[in-house]
Short mmCIF file of C-alpha atoms in Angstrom, two decimals:
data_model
loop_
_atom_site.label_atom_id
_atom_site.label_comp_id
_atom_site.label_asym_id
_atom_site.label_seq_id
_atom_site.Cartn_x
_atom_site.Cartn_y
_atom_site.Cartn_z
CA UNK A 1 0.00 0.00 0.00
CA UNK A 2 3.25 2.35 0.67
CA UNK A 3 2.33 3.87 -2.93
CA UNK A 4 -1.03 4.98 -2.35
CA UNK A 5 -0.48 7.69 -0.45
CA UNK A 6 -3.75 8.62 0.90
CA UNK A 7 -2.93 11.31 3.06
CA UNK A 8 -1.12 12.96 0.60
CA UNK A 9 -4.14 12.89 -1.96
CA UNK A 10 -6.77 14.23 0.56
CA UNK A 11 -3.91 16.70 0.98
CA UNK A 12 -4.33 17.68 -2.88
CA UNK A 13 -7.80 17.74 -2.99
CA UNK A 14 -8.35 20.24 -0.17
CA UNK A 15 -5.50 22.73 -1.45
CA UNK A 16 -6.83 25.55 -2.15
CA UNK A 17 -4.37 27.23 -3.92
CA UNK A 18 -5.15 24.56 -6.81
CA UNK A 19 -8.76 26.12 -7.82
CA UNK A 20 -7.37 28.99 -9.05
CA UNK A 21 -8.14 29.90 -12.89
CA UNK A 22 -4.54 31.22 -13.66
CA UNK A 23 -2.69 27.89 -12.54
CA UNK A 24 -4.99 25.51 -14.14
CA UNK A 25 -3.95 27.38 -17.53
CA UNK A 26 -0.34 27.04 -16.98
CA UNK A 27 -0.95 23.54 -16.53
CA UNK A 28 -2.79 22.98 -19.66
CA UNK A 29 -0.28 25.08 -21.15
CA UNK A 30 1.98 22.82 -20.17
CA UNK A 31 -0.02 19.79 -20.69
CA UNK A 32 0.02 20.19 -24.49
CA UNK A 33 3.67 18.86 -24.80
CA UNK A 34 2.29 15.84 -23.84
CA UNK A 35 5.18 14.66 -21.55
CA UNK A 36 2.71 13.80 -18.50
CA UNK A 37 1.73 15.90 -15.22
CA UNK A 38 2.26 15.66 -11.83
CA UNK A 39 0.56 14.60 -9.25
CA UNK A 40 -0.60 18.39 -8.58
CA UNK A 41 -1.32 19.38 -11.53
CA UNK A 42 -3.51 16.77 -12.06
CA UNK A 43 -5.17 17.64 -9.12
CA UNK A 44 -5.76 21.28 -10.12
CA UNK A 45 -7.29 20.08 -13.20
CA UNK A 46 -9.76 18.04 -11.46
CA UNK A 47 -10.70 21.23 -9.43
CA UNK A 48 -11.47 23.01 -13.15
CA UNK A 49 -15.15 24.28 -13.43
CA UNK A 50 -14.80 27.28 -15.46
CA UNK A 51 -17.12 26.92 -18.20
CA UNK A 52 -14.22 28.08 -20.59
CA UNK A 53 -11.22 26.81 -19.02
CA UNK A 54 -13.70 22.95 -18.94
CA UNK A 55 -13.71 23.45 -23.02
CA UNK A 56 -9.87 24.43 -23.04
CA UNK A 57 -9.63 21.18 -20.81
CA UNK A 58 -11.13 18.90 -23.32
CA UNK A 59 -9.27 20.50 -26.43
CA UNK A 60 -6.05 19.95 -24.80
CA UNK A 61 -6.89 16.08 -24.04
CA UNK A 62 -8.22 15.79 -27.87
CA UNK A 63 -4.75 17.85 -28.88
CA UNK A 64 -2.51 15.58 -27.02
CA UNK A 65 -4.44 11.83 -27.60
CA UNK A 66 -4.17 12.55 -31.92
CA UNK A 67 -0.19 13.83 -31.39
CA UNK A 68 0.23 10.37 -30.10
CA UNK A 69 -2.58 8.20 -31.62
CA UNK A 70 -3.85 10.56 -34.57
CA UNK A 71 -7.74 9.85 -35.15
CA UNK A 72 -7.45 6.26 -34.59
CA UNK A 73 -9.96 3.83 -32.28
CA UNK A 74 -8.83 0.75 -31.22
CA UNK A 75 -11.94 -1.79 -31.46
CA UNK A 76 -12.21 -5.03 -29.42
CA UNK A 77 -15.17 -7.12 -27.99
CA UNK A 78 -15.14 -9.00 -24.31
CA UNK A 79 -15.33 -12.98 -24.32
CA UNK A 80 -17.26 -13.93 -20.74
CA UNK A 81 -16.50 -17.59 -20.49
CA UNK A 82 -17.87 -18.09 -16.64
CA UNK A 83 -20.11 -15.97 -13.99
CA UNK A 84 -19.44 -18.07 -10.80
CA UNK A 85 -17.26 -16.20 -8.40
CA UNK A 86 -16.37 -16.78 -5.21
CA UNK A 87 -16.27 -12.64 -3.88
CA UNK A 88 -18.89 -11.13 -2.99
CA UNK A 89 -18.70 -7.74 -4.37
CA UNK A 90 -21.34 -5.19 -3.42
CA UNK A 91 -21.37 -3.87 -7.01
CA UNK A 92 -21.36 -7.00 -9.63
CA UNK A 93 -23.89 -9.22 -10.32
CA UNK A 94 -21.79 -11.97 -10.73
CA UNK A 95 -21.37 -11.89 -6.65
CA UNK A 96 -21.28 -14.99 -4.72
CA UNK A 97 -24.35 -14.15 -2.49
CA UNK A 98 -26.61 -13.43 -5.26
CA UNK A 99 -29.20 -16.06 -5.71
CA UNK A 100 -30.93 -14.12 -8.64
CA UNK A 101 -28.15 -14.98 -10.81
CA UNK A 102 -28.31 -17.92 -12.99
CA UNK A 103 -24.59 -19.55 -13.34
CA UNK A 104 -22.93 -20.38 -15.90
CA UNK A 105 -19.40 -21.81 -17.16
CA UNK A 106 -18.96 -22.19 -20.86
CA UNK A 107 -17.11 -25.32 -21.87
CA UNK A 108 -14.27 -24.91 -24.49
CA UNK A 109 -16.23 -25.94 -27.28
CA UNK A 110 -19.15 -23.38 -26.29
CA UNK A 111 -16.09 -20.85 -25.89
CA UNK A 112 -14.98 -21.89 -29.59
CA UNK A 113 -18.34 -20.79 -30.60
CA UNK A 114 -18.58 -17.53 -29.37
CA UNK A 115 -15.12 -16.92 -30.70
CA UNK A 116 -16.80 -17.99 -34.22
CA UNK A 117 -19.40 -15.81 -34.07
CA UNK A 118 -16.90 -12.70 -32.93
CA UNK A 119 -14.71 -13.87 -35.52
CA UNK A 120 -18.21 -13.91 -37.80
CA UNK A 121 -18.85 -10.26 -36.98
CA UNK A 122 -15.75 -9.15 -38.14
CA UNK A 123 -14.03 -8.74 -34.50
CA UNK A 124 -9.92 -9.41 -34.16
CA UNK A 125 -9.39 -8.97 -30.66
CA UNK A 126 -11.25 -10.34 -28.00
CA UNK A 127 -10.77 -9.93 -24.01
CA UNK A 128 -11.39 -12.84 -22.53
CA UNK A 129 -12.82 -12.17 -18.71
CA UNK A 130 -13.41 -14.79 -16.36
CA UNK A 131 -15.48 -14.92 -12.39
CA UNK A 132 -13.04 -15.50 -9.52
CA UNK A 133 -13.34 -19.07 -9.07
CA UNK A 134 -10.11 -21.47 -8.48
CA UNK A 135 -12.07 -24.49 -10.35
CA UNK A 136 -14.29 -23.28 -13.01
CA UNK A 137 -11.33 -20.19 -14.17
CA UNK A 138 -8.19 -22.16 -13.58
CA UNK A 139 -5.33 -21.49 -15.13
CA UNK A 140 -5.89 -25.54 -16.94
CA UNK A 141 -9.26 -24.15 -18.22
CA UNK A 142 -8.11 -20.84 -19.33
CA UNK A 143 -5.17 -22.10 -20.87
CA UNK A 144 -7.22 -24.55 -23.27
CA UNK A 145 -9.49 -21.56 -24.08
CA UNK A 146 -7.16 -19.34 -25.25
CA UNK A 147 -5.78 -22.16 -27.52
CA UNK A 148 -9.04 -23.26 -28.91
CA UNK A 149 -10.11 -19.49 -29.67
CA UNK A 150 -6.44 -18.79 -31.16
CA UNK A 151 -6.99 -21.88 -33.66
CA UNK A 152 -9.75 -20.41 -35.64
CA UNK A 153 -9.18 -19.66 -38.75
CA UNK A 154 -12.16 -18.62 -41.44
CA UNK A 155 -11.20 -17.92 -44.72
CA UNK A 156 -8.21 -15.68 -43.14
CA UNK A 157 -9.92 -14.02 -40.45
CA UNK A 158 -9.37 -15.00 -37.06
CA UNK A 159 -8.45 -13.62 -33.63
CA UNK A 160 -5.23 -12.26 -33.75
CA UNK A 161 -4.75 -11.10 -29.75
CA UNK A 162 -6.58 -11.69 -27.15
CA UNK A 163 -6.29 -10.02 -23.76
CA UNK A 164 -7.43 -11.63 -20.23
CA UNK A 165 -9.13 -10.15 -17.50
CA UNK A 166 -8.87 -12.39 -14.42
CA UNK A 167 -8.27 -12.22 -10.95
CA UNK A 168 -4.48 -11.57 -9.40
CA UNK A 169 -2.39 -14.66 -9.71
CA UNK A 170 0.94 -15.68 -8.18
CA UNK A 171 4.28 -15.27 -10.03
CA UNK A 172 4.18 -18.36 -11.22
CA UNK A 173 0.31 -18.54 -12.55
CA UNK A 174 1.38 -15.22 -14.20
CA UNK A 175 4.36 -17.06 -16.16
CA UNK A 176 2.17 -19.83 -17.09
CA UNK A 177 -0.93 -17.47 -18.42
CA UNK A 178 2.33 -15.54 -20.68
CA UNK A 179 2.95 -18.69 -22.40
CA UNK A 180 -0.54 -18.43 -23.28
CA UNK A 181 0.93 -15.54 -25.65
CA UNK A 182 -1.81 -13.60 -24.07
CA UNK A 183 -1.35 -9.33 -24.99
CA UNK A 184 -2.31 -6.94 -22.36
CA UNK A 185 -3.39 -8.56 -18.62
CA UNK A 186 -6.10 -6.78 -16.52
CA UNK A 187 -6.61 -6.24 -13.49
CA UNK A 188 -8.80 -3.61 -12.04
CA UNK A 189 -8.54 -2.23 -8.13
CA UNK A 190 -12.24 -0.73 -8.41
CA UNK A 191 -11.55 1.77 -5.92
CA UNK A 192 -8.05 2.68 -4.15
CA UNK A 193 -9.75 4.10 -1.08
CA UNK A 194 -9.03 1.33 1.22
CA UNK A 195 -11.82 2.15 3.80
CA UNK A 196 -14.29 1.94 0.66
CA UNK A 197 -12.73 -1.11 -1.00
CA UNK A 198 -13.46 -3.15 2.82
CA UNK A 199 -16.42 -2.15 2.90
CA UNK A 200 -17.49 -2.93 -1.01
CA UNK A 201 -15.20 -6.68 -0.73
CA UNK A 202 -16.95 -8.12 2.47
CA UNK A 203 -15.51 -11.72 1.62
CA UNK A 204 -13.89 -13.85 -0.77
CA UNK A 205 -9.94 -13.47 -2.13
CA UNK A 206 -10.42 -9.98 -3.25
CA UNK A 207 -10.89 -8.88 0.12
CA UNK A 208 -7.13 -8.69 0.21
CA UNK A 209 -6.67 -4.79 -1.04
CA UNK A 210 -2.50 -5.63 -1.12
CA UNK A 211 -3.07 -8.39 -2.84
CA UNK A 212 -4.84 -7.22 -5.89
CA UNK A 213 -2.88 -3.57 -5.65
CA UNK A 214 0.08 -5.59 -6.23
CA UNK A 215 -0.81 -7.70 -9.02
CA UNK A 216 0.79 -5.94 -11.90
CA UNK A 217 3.99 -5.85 -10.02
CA UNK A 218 3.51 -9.88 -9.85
CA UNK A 219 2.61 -9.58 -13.64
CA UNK A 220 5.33 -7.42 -14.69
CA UNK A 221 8.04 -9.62 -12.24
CA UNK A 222 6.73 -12.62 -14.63
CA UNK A 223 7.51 -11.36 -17.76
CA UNK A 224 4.13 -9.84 -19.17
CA UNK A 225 4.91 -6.86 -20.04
CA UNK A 226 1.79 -5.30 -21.79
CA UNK A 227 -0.65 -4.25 -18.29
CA UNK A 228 -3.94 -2.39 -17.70
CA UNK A 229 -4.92 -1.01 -14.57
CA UNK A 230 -8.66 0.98 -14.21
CA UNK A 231 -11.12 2.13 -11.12
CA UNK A 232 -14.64 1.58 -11.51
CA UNK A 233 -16.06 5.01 -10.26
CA UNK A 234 -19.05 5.82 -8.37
CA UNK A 235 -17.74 3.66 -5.12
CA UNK A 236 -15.93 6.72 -3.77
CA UNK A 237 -14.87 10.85 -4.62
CA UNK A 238 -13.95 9.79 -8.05
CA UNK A 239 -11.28 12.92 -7.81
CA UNK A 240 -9.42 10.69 -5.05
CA UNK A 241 -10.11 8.03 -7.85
CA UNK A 242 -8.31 9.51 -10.24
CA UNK A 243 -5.32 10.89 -8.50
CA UNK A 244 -4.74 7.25 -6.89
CA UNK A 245 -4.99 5.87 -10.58
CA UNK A 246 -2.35 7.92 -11.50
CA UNK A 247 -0.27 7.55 -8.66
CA UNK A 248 -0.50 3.64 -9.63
CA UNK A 249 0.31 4.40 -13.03
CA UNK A 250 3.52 6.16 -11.84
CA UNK A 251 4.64 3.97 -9.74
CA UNK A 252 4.78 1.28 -12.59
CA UNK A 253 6.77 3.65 -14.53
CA UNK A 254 9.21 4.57 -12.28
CA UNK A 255 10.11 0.74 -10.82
CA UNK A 256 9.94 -0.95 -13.90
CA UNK A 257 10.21 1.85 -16.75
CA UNK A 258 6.83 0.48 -17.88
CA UNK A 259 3.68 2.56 -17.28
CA UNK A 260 0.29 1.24 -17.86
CA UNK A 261 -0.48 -0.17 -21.35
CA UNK A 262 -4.13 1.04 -20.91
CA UNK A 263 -6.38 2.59 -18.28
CA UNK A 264 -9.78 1.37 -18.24
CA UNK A 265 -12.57 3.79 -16.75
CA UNK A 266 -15.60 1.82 -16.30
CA UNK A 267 -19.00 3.52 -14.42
CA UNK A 268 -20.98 2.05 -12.10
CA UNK A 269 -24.04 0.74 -14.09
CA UNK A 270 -26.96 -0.98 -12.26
CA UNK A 271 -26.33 -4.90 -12.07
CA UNK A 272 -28.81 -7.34 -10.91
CA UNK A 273 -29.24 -7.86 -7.18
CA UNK A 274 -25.99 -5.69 -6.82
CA UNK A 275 -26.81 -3.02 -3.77
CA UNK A 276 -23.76 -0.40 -4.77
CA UNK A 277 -24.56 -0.32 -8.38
CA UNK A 278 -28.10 -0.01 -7.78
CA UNK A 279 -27.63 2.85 -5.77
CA UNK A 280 -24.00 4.08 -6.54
CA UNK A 281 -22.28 5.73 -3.07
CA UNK A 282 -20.40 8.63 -5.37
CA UNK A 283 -22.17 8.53 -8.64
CA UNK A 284 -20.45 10.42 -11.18
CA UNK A 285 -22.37 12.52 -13.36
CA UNK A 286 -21.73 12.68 -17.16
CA UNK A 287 -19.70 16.54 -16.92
CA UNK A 288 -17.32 15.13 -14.54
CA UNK A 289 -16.73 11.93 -16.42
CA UNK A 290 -15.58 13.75 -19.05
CA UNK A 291 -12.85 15.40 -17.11
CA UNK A 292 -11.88 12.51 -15.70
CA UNK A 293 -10.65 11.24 -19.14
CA UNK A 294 -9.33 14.39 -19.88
CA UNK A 295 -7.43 14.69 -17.14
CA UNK A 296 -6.49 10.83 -17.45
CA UNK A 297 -5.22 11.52 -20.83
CA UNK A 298 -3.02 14.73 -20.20
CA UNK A 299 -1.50 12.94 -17.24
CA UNK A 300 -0.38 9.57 -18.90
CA UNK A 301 -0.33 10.48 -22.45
CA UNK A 302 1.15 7.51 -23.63
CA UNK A 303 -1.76 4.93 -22.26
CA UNK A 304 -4.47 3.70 -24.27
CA UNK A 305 -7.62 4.70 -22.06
CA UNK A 306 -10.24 2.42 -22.88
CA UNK A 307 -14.21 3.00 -23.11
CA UNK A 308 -16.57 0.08 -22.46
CA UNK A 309 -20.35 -0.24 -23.48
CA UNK A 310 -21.55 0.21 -20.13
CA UNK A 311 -21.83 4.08 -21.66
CA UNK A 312 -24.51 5.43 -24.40
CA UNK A 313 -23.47 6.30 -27.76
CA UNK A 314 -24.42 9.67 -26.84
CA UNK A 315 -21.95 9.55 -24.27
CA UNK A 316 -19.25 8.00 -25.85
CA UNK A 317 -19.45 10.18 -29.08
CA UNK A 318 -18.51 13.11 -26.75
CA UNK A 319 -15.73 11.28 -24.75
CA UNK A 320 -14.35 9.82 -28.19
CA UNK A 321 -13.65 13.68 -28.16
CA UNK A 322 -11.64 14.07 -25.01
CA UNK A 323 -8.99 11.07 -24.98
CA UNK A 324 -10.22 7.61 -25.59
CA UNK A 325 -8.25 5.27 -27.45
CA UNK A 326 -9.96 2.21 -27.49
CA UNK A 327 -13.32 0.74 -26.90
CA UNK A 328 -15.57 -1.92 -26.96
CA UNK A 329 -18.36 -3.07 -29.90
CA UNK A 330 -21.04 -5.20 -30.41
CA UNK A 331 -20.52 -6.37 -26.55
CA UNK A 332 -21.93 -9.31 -24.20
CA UNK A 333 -21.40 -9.35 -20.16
CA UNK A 334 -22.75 -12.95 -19.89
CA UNK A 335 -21.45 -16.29 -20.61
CA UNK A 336 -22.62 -17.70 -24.06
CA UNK A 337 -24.90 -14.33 -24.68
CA UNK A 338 -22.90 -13.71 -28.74
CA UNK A 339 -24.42 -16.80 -30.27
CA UNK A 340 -27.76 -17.32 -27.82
CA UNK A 341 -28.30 -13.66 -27.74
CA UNK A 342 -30.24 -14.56 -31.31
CA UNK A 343 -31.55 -17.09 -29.63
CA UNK A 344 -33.49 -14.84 -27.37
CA UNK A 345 -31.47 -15.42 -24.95
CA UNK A 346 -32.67 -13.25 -21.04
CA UNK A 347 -28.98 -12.34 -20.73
CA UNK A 348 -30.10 -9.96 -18.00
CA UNK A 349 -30.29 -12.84 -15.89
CA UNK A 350 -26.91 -13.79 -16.64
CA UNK A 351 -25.09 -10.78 -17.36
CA UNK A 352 -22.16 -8.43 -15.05
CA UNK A 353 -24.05 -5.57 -15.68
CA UNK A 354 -26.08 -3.16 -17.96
CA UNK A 355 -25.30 -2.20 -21.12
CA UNK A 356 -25.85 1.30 -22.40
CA UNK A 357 -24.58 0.70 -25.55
CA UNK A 358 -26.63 -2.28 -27.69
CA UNK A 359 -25.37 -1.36 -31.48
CA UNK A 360 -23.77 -3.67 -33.57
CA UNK A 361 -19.98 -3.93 -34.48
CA UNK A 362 -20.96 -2.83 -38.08
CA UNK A 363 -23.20 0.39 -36.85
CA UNK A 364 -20.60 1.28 -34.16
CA UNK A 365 -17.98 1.24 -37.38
CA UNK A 366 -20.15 3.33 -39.26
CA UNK A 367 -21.05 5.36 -36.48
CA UNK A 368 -17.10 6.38 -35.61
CA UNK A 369 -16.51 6.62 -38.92
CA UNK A 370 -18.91 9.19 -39.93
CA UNK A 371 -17.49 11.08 -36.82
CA UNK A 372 -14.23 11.46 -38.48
CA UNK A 373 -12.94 8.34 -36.95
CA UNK A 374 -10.75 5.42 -37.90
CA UNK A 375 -11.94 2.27 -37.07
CA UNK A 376 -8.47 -0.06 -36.12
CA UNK A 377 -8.68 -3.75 -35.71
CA UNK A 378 -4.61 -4.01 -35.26
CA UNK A 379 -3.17 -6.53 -32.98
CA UNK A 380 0.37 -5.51 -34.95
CA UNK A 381 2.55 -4.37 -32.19
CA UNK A 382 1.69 -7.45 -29.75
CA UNK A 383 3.41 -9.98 -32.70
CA UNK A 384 6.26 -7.82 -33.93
CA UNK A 385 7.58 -7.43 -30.34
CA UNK A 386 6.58 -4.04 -29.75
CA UNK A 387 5.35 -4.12 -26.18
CA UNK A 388 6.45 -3.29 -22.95
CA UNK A 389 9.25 -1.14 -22.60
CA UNK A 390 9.80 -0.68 -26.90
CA UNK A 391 5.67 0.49 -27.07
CA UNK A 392 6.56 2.98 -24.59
CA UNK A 393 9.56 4.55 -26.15
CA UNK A 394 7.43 4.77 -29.41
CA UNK A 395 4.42 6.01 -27.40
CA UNK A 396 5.74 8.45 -25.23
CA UNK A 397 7.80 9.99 -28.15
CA UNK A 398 4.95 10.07 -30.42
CA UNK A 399 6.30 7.75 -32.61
CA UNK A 400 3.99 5.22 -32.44
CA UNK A 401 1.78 6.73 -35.21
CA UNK A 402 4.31 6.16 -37.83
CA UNK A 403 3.67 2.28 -37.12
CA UNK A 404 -0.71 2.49 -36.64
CA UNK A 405 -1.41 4.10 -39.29
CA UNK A 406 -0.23 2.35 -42.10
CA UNK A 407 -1.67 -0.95 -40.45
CA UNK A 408 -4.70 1.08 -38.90
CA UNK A 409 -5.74 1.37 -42.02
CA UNK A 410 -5.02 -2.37 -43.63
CA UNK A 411 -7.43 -3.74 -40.71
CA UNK A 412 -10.36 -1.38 -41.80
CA UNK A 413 -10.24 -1.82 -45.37
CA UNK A 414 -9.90 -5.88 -44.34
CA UNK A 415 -13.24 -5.24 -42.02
CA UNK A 416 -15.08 -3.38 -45.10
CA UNK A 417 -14.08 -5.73 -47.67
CA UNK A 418 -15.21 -8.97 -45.59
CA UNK A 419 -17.93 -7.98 -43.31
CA UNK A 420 -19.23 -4.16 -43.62
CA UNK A 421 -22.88 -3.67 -44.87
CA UNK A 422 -22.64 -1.96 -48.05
CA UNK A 423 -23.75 1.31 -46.60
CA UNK A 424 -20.64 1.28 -44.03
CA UNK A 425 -18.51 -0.10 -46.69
CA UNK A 426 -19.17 3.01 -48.75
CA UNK A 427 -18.75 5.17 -46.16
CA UNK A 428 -15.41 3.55 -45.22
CA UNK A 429 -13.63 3.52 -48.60
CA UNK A 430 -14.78 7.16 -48.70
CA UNK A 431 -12.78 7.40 -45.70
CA UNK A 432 -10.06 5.66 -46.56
CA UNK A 433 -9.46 7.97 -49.64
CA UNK A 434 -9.94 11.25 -48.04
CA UNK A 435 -7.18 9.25 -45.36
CA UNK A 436 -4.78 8.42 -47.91
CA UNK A 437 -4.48 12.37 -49.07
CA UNK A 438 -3.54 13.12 -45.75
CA UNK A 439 -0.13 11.35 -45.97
CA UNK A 440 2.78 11.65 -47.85
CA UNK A 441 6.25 10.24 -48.20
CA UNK A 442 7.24 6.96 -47.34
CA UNK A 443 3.94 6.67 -44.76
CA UNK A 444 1.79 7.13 -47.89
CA UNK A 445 3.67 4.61 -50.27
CA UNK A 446 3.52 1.97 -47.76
CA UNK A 447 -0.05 2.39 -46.63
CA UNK A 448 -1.26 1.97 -50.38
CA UNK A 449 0.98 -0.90 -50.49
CA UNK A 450 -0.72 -2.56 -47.95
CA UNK A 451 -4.14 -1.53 -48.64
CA UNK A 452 -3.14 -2.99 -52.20
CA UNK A 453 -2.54 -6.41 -50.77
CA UNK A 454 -5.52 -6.80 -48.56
CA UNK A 455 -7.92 -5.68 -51.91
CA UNK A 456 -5.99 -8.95 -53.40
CA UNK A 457 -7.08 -11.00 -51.14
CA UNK A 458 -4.34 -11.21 -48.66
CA UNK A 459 -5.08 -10.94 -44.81
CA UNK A 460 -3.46 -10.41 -41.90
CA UNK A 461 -1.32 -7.54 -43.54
CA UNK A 462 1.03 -5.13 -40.94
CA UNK A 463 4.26 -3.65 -40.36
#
């Protein structure tokens, strides 16, 4: 816990001198090198209301996240291959005490299946999340999912990385889920306050705060070098939230020269038979989520911050605006709920929590895309060895673009030619074009290269 310094926060957020107008515009004056913040001048931003300096906020974030990522949104869908847990989490449906739930574990051939139908939709990355539960997730059953999803292969298309989301492990769980060839592990505190995470983890492993806080040390120690770390706000001031997020994030970066891959920022959304999400303790209203991710993304400019579908479109179209990187499509929170879900399946009965955002994979494309957007189904950097400590040098610098866009743009025209309706397809193309005329050099000749190739018929095309 030495690195969550909690008195120091609360110190932070009842400074004073940090409300006034003149220093928060230094700040963001400062912010738009996009080298990072402190822990202070984070703060002061969170203390921004200011009607004007709120919109400079936002600018800024949108400034900073396209000089490292240009226009680019990273698009992935979650895998749920089991609901029994044995916490008992005040927020999640999937919580040990709550009878209302039905349970479910997928077998591996019911996992292959959803992976077909993600595969179907035109998905190529897939986050595969699993309950807390040390014989229906263990690392034996995980282990043979990951393989059976990784051997499809339709025509070409297939999932190409696939993320995990499971509870902390020991060192040597952590080695074994690596040779998985897993990308990015997750692991999310929920809230950093430790008074508020006792109270919301009554029983069950993650009752142990240290235990999960240090997980991405234990991660990292093993050899997986690609981590995300997130809070789920609403369970306390999300301003402490925040600050303790980033404090996480920098210690990462300072003991192992490896910040945060991605930050998640999921919302408390009502869950079934779930007392905290139901009524949320510090529910965060839609002005302040907004500077959260700003904030977020002028702090650790490097991270991908990732958006889920627990958000409407509404709602995402205007934090799409401020920072995020990467988000979530055509999304299922229960076990089994891609291929039964036309099946009329009651996933509300089986499901982690509410989704606020139902659309398609295709409509979401079309959607972003209209915005200005690019749609990105890479999974390049994870299999040319660009993680851990070589992502960051080419994040942080800003040189990552270089890289994404050339194979940004190979994954989309891939997506339209094989699975877009013909009204997104159109739309994309038209994109692509007006895309193309933005480049120039040696970016441009090797983007129309590659975009060459996949209109032959190859697949899987990247730098």
């Amino acid at each position: 816990m030495e690195f969550i310094n909690e008195s120091y926060i609360n110190s932070l957020l009842e400074d004073e001198k940090l409300n006034h107008i003149n220093l928060q515009r230094e700040i963001l004056l400062k912010a738009s090198d996009a080298k990072g913040l402190t822990l202070r001048e984070s703060a002061a931003l969170l203390n921004i209301s200011d009607p004007e300096l709120l919109d400079e906020l936002f600018h800024k974030a949108k400034e900073v996240k396209e000089k490292i990522y240009g226009n680019r949104l990273v698009l992935f869908a979650p895998l749920y291959v089991t609901n029994l847990c044995v916490n008992n989490c005040l927020y999640c449906a999937f919580r040990k005490d709550n009878k209302e739930l039905k349970r479910r574990t997928l077998t591996v051939d019911e996992i292959e299946e959803e992976a077909r139908y993600l595969v179907l939709t035109g998905q190529k990355r897939i986050l595969l999340v699993a309950g807390e539960h040390p014989k229906k997730a263990s690392m034996e059953f995980i282990g043979e999912a990951i393989s059976r999803i990784y051997s499809i292969n339709i025509n070409g298309n297939n999932i190409r990385r696939l993320n995990v989301n499971t509870a902390p492990l020991t060192l040597n769980d952590f080695k074994l889920l690596k040779s998985f060839g897993i990308g990015t592990y997750q692991c999310f505190q929920e809230t950093y306050h430790y008074k508020t995470y006792k109270e919301m983890h009554p029983s069950g492993p993650k009752s142990d705060f240290a235990w999960r806080l240090y997980a991405m040390d234990r991660a990292l120690q093993a050899g997986i070098d690609d981590v995300g770390i997130g809070a789920l706000f609403g369970l306390t001031d999300y301003r402490f939230e925040t600050l303790a997020l980033l404090m996480h994030a920098a210690d990462l970066d300072y003991k192992y020269g490896i910040g945060p891959h991605t930050i998640s920022i999921p919302r408390l959304e009502p869950a079934l038979n779930a007392p905290a999400a139901i009524n949320p303790p510090h529910a965060v209203d839609d002005l302040s989520f907004k500077k959260i991710v700003a904030v977020i993304r002028l702090s650790v400019p490097y991270t991908g911050i990732i958006l889920s579908t627990r958000e409407r479109p509404e709602l995402r179209r205007e934090l799409f605006e401020v920072g995020v990187s990467q988000i979530s499509a055509g999304s299922r929170t229960a076990p089994g709920a891609y291929k039964e879900s036309q099946e009329s399946l009651d996933e509300h009965e089986l499901e982690q929590f509410q989704l606020g955002d139902h659309r398609s994979l295709d409509e979401v494309v079309k959607d972003i895309t209209s915005l200005g957007y690019m749609p990105s189904f890479c999974t390049a950097c994870y299999r040319s060895n660009r993680t851990g400590d070589r992502f960051m040098e080419l994040a942080k610098t800003g040189n990552i673009g270089k890289i994404c866009v050339p194979n940004a743009m190979a994954t989309f025209e891939e997506y339209l030619n094989d699975f877009a309706s013909e009204e997104t397809r159109m739309i994309g193309k038209h994109f692509i074009d007006n895309e193309l005329r933005k480049l120039s050099g040696a970016t441009k000749r090797r983007t129309e290269e590659m975009i060459q190739k996949v209109d032959a018929g190859e697949r899987d095309v990247y730098l």
